[in-house]
Amino acid sequence: MVSKALGKYVQSLHQKKYRHRHGVFLVEGGKSVLELLSSDLETEHVLATPEFADQYRAQLPANLPLSLASEHELTQLGTLATNTTALAIARQPVAPPLPQTLAETGLLLALDDVRDPGNLGTLLRLADWYGLPGVVLSSGCADAYAPKTVAASMGAFARVRVWERDLTEWLPTLSTQTSVYGADLEGDNVHRIELRPAGVLVMGSESHGLTPGVAAALTRKLHIPRGTGGQAESLNVAISAAILLDNFFRGQ
């Protein structure tokens, strides 16, 4: 049985203020916990069913605090509808410095007020898939370490570097040689131009698009054309990002 103190601590981490206060976050589900254990992130504690602990004993460091729990306890303490394997408490990584020249050699993804944690997690997963050097978040974005974000990232939380910046202040500090791209209905047809994976691709919220200050910093606007006969009003921000990113890496 999980101690009352530990259970209370785990449940407090559902809230951002306690994650921030303790510098930790929750990782839920066996697959995500195994991703955590195989990463460079520090694991503070693991709660697991006896079956999970026995099956993956080799992946559990001998000095790692481990509490055995029932499936019911894991579900009650976490945020998933059901959890039949494990959850862990991980230390939030300290982001390394964000070099001003990084966007000159690689493609950074910058997110402007993307408030949905599911979308944010999917965007981190995309950054992981394409091997981006990292993702820059505005202060209005969802928490990168919220349980829903972590779950939607499908392990990317353990590999993708994340920086928080005021985009209206940071983007103008980039060199004039750095391209800053953003989606816009009046932009260039992304299927008819040649792009290379360098610069910054900025994605805004699905509801409001880019904030005015960020939109003003764009050096090139990109448009995803709707197919003949297509009637959808808009695309989800993560879907839009996937289409744009694929065009940056076309031919790579």
Short mmCIF file of N, CA and C in Angstrom, two decimals, residues 47-136:
data_model
loop_
_atom_site.label_atom_id
_atom_site.label_comp_id
_atom_site.label_asym_id
_atom_site.label_seq_id
_atom_site.Cartn_x
_atom_site.Cartn_y
_atom_site.Cartn_z
N LEU A 47 6.31 4.26 -8.63
CA LEU A 47 5.24 3.46 -8.03
C LEU A 47 4.80 2.46 -9.10
N ALA A 48 4.80 1.20 -8.77
CA ALA A 48 4.52 0.18 -9.78
C ALA A 48 3.81 -1.01 -9.17
N THR A 49 3.07 -1.71 -10.01
CA THR A 49 2.47 -2.96 -9.57
C THR A 49 3.59 -3.99 -9.38
N PRO A 50 3.38 -4.99 -8.53
CA PRO A 50 4.40 -6.03 -8.36
C PRO A 50 4.77 -6.71 -9.68
N GLU A 51 3.78 -6.90 -10.55
CA GLU A 51 4.03 -7.56 -11.84
C GLU A 51 4.97 -6.72 -12.70
N PHE A 52 4.73 -5.40 -12.75
CA PHE A 52 5.60 -4.51 -13.54
C PHE A 52 7.01 -4.49 -12.94
N ALA A 53 7.08 -4.38 -11.62
CA ALA A 53 8.39 -4.33 -10.97
C ALA A 53 9.19 -5.60 -11.22
N ASP A 54 8.53 -6.75 -11.19
CA ASP A 54 9.23 -8.02 -11.45
C ASP A 54 9.68 -8.13 -12.89
N GLN A 55 8.81 -7.71 -13.82
CA GLN A 55 9.12 -7.85 -15.24
C GLN A 55 10.28 -6.95 -15.66
N TYR A 56 10.34 -5.75 -15.06
CA TYR A 56 11.35 -4.79 -15.50
C TYR A 56 12.37 -4.49 -14.40
N ARG A 57 12.65 -5.47 -13.57
CA ARG A 57 13.59 -5.30 -12.47
C ARG A 57 14.95 -4.81 -12.96
N ALA A 58 15.38 -5.27 -14.11
CA ALA A 58 16.70 -4.88 -14.63
C ALA A 58 16.77 -3.40 -14.99
N GLN A 59 15.62 -2.81 -15.37
CA GLN A 59 15.61 -1.39 -15.73
C GLN A 59 15.45 -0.47 -14.53
N LEU A 60 15.14 -1.05 -13.37
CA LEU A 60 14.94 -0.24 -12.17
C LEU A 60 16.25 -0.19 -11.38
N PRO A 61 16.89 0.97 -11.32
CA PRO A 61 18.15 1.07 -10.58
C PRO A 61 18.00 0.63 -9.13
N ALA A 62 19.03 0.00 -8.59
CA ALA A 62 18.94 -0.54 -7.23
C ALA A 62 18.71 0.54 -6.19
N ASN A 63 19.22 1.74 -6.44
CA ASN A 63 19.07 2.82 -5.45
C ASN A 63 17.85 3.70 -5.69
N LEU A 64 17.00 3.31 -6.63
CA LEU A 64 15.82 4.12 -6.95
C LEU A 64 14.68 3.78 -5.99
N PRO A 65 14.11 4.78 -5.30
CA PRO A 65 12.98 4.51 -4.42
C PRO A 65 11.82 3.90 -5.21
N LEU A 66 11.33 2.76 -4.75
CA LEU A 66 10.26 2.05 -5.43
C LEU A 66 9.17 1.69 -4.42
N SER A 67 7.94 2.05 -4.76
CA SER A 67 6.80 1.68 -3.92
C SER A 67 5.87 0.80 -4.75
N LEU A 68 5.51 -0.34 -4.19
CA LEU A 68 4.57 -1.22 -4.88
C LEU A 68 3.15 -0.71 -4.65
N ALA A 69 2.35 -0.78 -5.71
CA ALA A 69 0.99 -0.25 -5.64
C ALA A 69 0.06 -1.13 -6.46
N SER A 70 -1.20 -1.10 -6.11
CA SER A 70 -2.19 -1.82 -6.89
C SER A 70 -2.60 -0.98 -8.10
N GLU A 71 -3.25 -1.63 -9.06
CA GLU A 71 -3.75 -0.91 -10.23
C GLU A 71 -4.74 0.17 -9.78
N HIS A 72 -5.54 -0.15 -8.78
CA HIS A 72 -6.52 0.81 -8.27
C HIS A 72 -5.82 2.04 -7.69
N GLU A 73 -4.76 1.82 -6.93
CA GLU A 73 -4.04 2.95 -6.34
C GLU A 73 -3.40 3.82 -7.43
N LEU A 74 -2.79 3.20 -8.41
CA LEU A 74 -2.16 3.96 -9.49
C LEU A 74 -3.19 4.82 -10.22
N THR A 75 -4.35 4.26 -10.46
CA THR A 75 -5.41 5.00 -11.15
C THR A 75 -5.94 6.13 -10.28
N GLN A 76 -6.09 5.86 -9.00
CA GLN A 76 -6.61 6.87 -8.08
C GLN A 76 -5.62 8.02 -7.90
N LEU A 77 -4.34 7.72 -7.88
CA LEU A 77 -3.33 8.75 -7.62
C LEU A 77 -2.98 9.56 -8.86
N GLY A 78 -3.13 8.95 -10.04
CA GLY A 78 -2.72 9.61 -11.28
C GLY A 78 -3.86 10.31 -11.98
N THR A 79 -3.66 10.59 -13.26
CA THR A 79 -4.65 11.32 -14.05
C THR A 79 -5.22 10.48 -15.18
N LEU A 80 -4.67 9.31 -15.43
CA LEU A 80 -5.17 8.44 -16.49
C LEU A 80 -6.48 7.78 -16.08
N ALA A 81 -7.30 7.46 -17.07
CA ALA A 81 -8.56 6.77 -16.78
C ALA A 81 -8.29 5.43 -16.12
N THR A 82 -7.26 4.74 -16.59
CA THR A 82 -6.80 3.50 -15.95
C THR A 82 -5.29 3.45 -16.07
N ASN A 83 -4.66 2.89 -15.05
CA ASN A 83 -3.21 2.68 -15.07
C ASN A 83 -2.94 1.33 -14.44
N THR A 84 -2.50 0.39 -15.27
CA THR A 84 -2.32 -0.99 -14.80
C THR A 84 -0.86 -1.36 -14.59
N THR A 85 0.04 -0.37 -14.68
CA THR A 85 1.46 -0.71 -14.64
C THR A 85 2.29 0.13 -13.67
N ALA A 86 2.46 1.43 -13.97
CA ALA A 86 3.38 2.22 -13.15
C ALA A 86 3.17 3.71 -13.36
N LEU A 87 3.68 4.48 -12.41
CA LEU A 87 3.84 5.92 -12.59
C LEU A 87 5.13 6.31 -11.88
N ALA A 88 5.69 7.44 -12.29
CA ALA A 88 6.95 7.88 -11.71
C ALA A 88 6.93 9.38 -11.47
N ILE A 89 7.77 9.80 -10.56
CA ILE A 89 8.01 11.22 -10.33
C ILE A 89 9.40 11.52 -10.87
N ALA A 90 9.48 12.46 -11.81
CA ALA A 90 10.74 12.80 -12.46
C ALA A 90 11.13 14.24 -12.16
N ARG A 91 12.42 14.49 -12.11
CA ARG A 91 12.90 15.85 -11.92
C ARG A 91 12.81 16.61 -13.24
N GLN A 92 12.34 17.84 -13.18
CA GLN A 92 12.29 18.67 -14.38
C GLN A 92 13.73 19.03 -14.78
N PRO A 93 14.09 18.82 -16.04
CA PRO A 93 15.46 19.12 -16.46
C PRO A 93 15.70 20.63 -16.50
N VAL A 94 16.94 21.01 -16.26
CA VAL A 94 17.34 22.40 -16.41
C VAL A 94 17.73 22.60 -17.87
N ALA A 95 17.01 23.48 -18.55
CA ALA A 95 17.29 23.69 -19.98
C ALA A 95 18.67 24.32 -20.15
N PRO A 96 19.45 23.80 -21.10
CA PRO A 96 20.75 24.42 -21.36
C PRO A 96 20.55 25.80 -21.99
N PRO A 97 21.58 26.61 -22.05
CA PRO A 97 21.43 27.92 -22.71
C PRO A 97 20.94 27.74 -24.15
N LEU A 98 20.15 28.69 -24.59
CA LEU A 98 19.65 28.67 -25.97
C LEU A 98 20.56 29.54 -26.82
N PRO A 99 21.48 28.93 -27.58
CA PRO A 99 22.43 29.72 -28.37
C PRO A 99 21.69 30.55 -29.42
N GLN A 100 22.10 31.78 -29.58
CA GLN A 100 21.48 32.65 -30.57
C GLN A 100 21.70 32.12 -31.99
N THR A 101 22.74 31.31 -32.18
CA THR A 101 23.07 30.82 -33.52
C THR A 101 22.41 29.48 -33.84
N LEU A 102 21.70 28.90 -32.86
CA LEU A 102 21.15 27.55 -33.06
C LEU A 102 20.20 27.50 -34.24
N ALA A 103 19.39 28.54 -34.42
CA ALA A 103 18.41 28.56 -35.50
C ALA A 103 19.07 28.77 -36.87
N GLU A 104 20.34 29.12 -36.89
CA GLU A 104 21.02 29.30 -38.18
C GLU A 104 21.43 27.96 -38.78
N THR A 105 21.59 26.95 -37.93
CA THR A 105 22.04 25.65 -38.41
C THR A 105 20.99 24.56 -38.30
N GLY A 106 19.93 24.80 -37.53
CA GLY A 106 18.87 23.82 -37.38
C GLY A 106 17.53 24.53 -37.36
N LEU A 107 16.47 23.76 -37.40
CA LEU A 107 15.12 24.32 -37.40
C LEU A 107 14.53 24.19 -36.01
N LEU A 108 14.27 25.33 -35.39
CA LEU A 108 13.61 25.36 -34.09
C LEU A 108 12.11 25.52 -34.29
N LEU A 109 11.34 24.89 -33.44
CA LEU A 109 9.90 25.07 -33.43
C LEU A 109 9.57 26.01 -32.27
N ALA A 110 8.85 27.09 -32.55
CA ALA A 110 8.44 28.03 -31.51
C ALA A 110 6.92 28.05 -31.45
N LEU A 111 6.38 27.99 -30.26
CA LEU A 111 4.92 27.91 -30.08
C LEU A 111 4.42 29.15 -29.36
N ASP A 112 3.43 29.78 -29.98
CA ASP A 112 2.90 31.04 -29.50
C ASP A 112 1.50 30.83 -28.91
N ASP A 113 1.43 30.76 -27.60
CA ASP A 113 0.15 30.61 -26.88
C ASP A 113 -0.62 29.36 -27.30
N VAL A 114 0.07 28.24 -27.47
CA VAL A 114 -0.59 26.96 -27.70
C VAL A 114 -1.00 26.42 -26.34
N ARG A 115 -2.27 26.56 -26.01
CA ARG A 115 -2.73 26.33 -24.64
C ARG A 115 -3.23 24.91 -24.36
N ASP A 116 -3.47 24.14 -25.38
CA ASP A 116 -3.99 22.79 -25.17
C ASP A 116 -2.82 21.83 -24.91
N PRO A 117 -2.79 21.16 -23.75
CA PRO A 117 -1.66 20.28 -23.44
C PRO A 117 -1.56 19.08 -24.39
N GLY A 118 -2.70 18.61 -24.91
CA GLY A 118 -2.64 17.51 -25.87
C GLY A 118 -1.94 17.93 -27.15
N ASN A 119 -2.28 19.13 -27.64
CA ASN A 119 -1.60 19.64 -28.83
C ASN A 119 -0.12 19.86 -28.57
N LEU A 120 0.20 20.41 -27.40
CA LEU A 120 1.60 20.65 -27.07
C LEU A 120 2.38 19.34 -27.04
N GLY A 121 1.81 18.31 -26.42
CA GLY A 121 2.49 17.03 -26.38
C GLY A 121 2.72 16.46 -27.77
N THR A 122 1.73 16.60 -28.64
CA THR A 122 1.88 16.11 -30.02
C THR A 122 2.95 16.89 -30.76
N LEU A 123 3.04 18.19 -30.52
CA LEU A 123 4.06 19.03 -31.15
C LEU A 123 5.46 18.64 -30.65
N LEU A 124 5.58 18.30 -29.39
CA LEU A 124 6.87 17.80 -28.88
C LEU A 124 7.22 16.47 -29.55
N ARG A 125 6.22 15.64 -29.78
CA ARG A 125 6.43 14.37 -30.46
C ARG A 125 6.91 14.60 -31.90
N LEU A 126 6.34 15.59 -32.56
CA LEU A 126 6.79 15.94 -33.91
C LEU A 126 8.24 16.42 -33.90
N ALA A 127 8.58 17.25 -32.92
CA ALA A 127 9.96 17.73 -32.81
C ALA A 127 10.91 16.55 -32.61
N ASP A 128 10.48 15.56 -31.85
CA ASP A 128 11.28 14.36 -31.62
C ASP A 128 11.42 13.56 -32.92
N TRP A 129 10.33 13.43 -33.66
CA TRP A 129 10.35 12.66 -34.91
C TRP A 129 11.32 13.25 -35.93
N TYR A 130 11.31 14.58 -36.05
CA TYR A 130 12.15 15.23 -37.05
C TYR A 130 13.53 15.61 -36.51
N GLY A 131 13.80 15.29 -35.26
CA GLY A 131 15.12 15.55 -34.70
C GLY A 131 15.43 17.02 -34.55
N LEU A 132 14.43 17.84 -34.24
CA LEU A 132 14.67 19.27 -34.07
C LEU A 132 15.54 19.52 -32.84
N PRO A 133 16.32 20.60 -32.84
CA PRO A 133 17.17 20.88 -31.69
C PRO A 133 16.40 21.25 -30.43
N GLY A 134 15.12 21.60 -30.58
CA GLY A 134 14.32 21.91 -29.41
C GLY A 134 13.10 22.73 -29.76
N VAL A 135 12.32 23.06 -28.74
CA VAL A 135 11.08 23.80 -28.91
C VAL A 135 11.09 24.99 -27.95
N VAL A 136 10.72 26.15 -28.47
CA VAL A 136 10.66 27.37 -27.65
C VAL A 136 9.19 27.68 -27.38
#
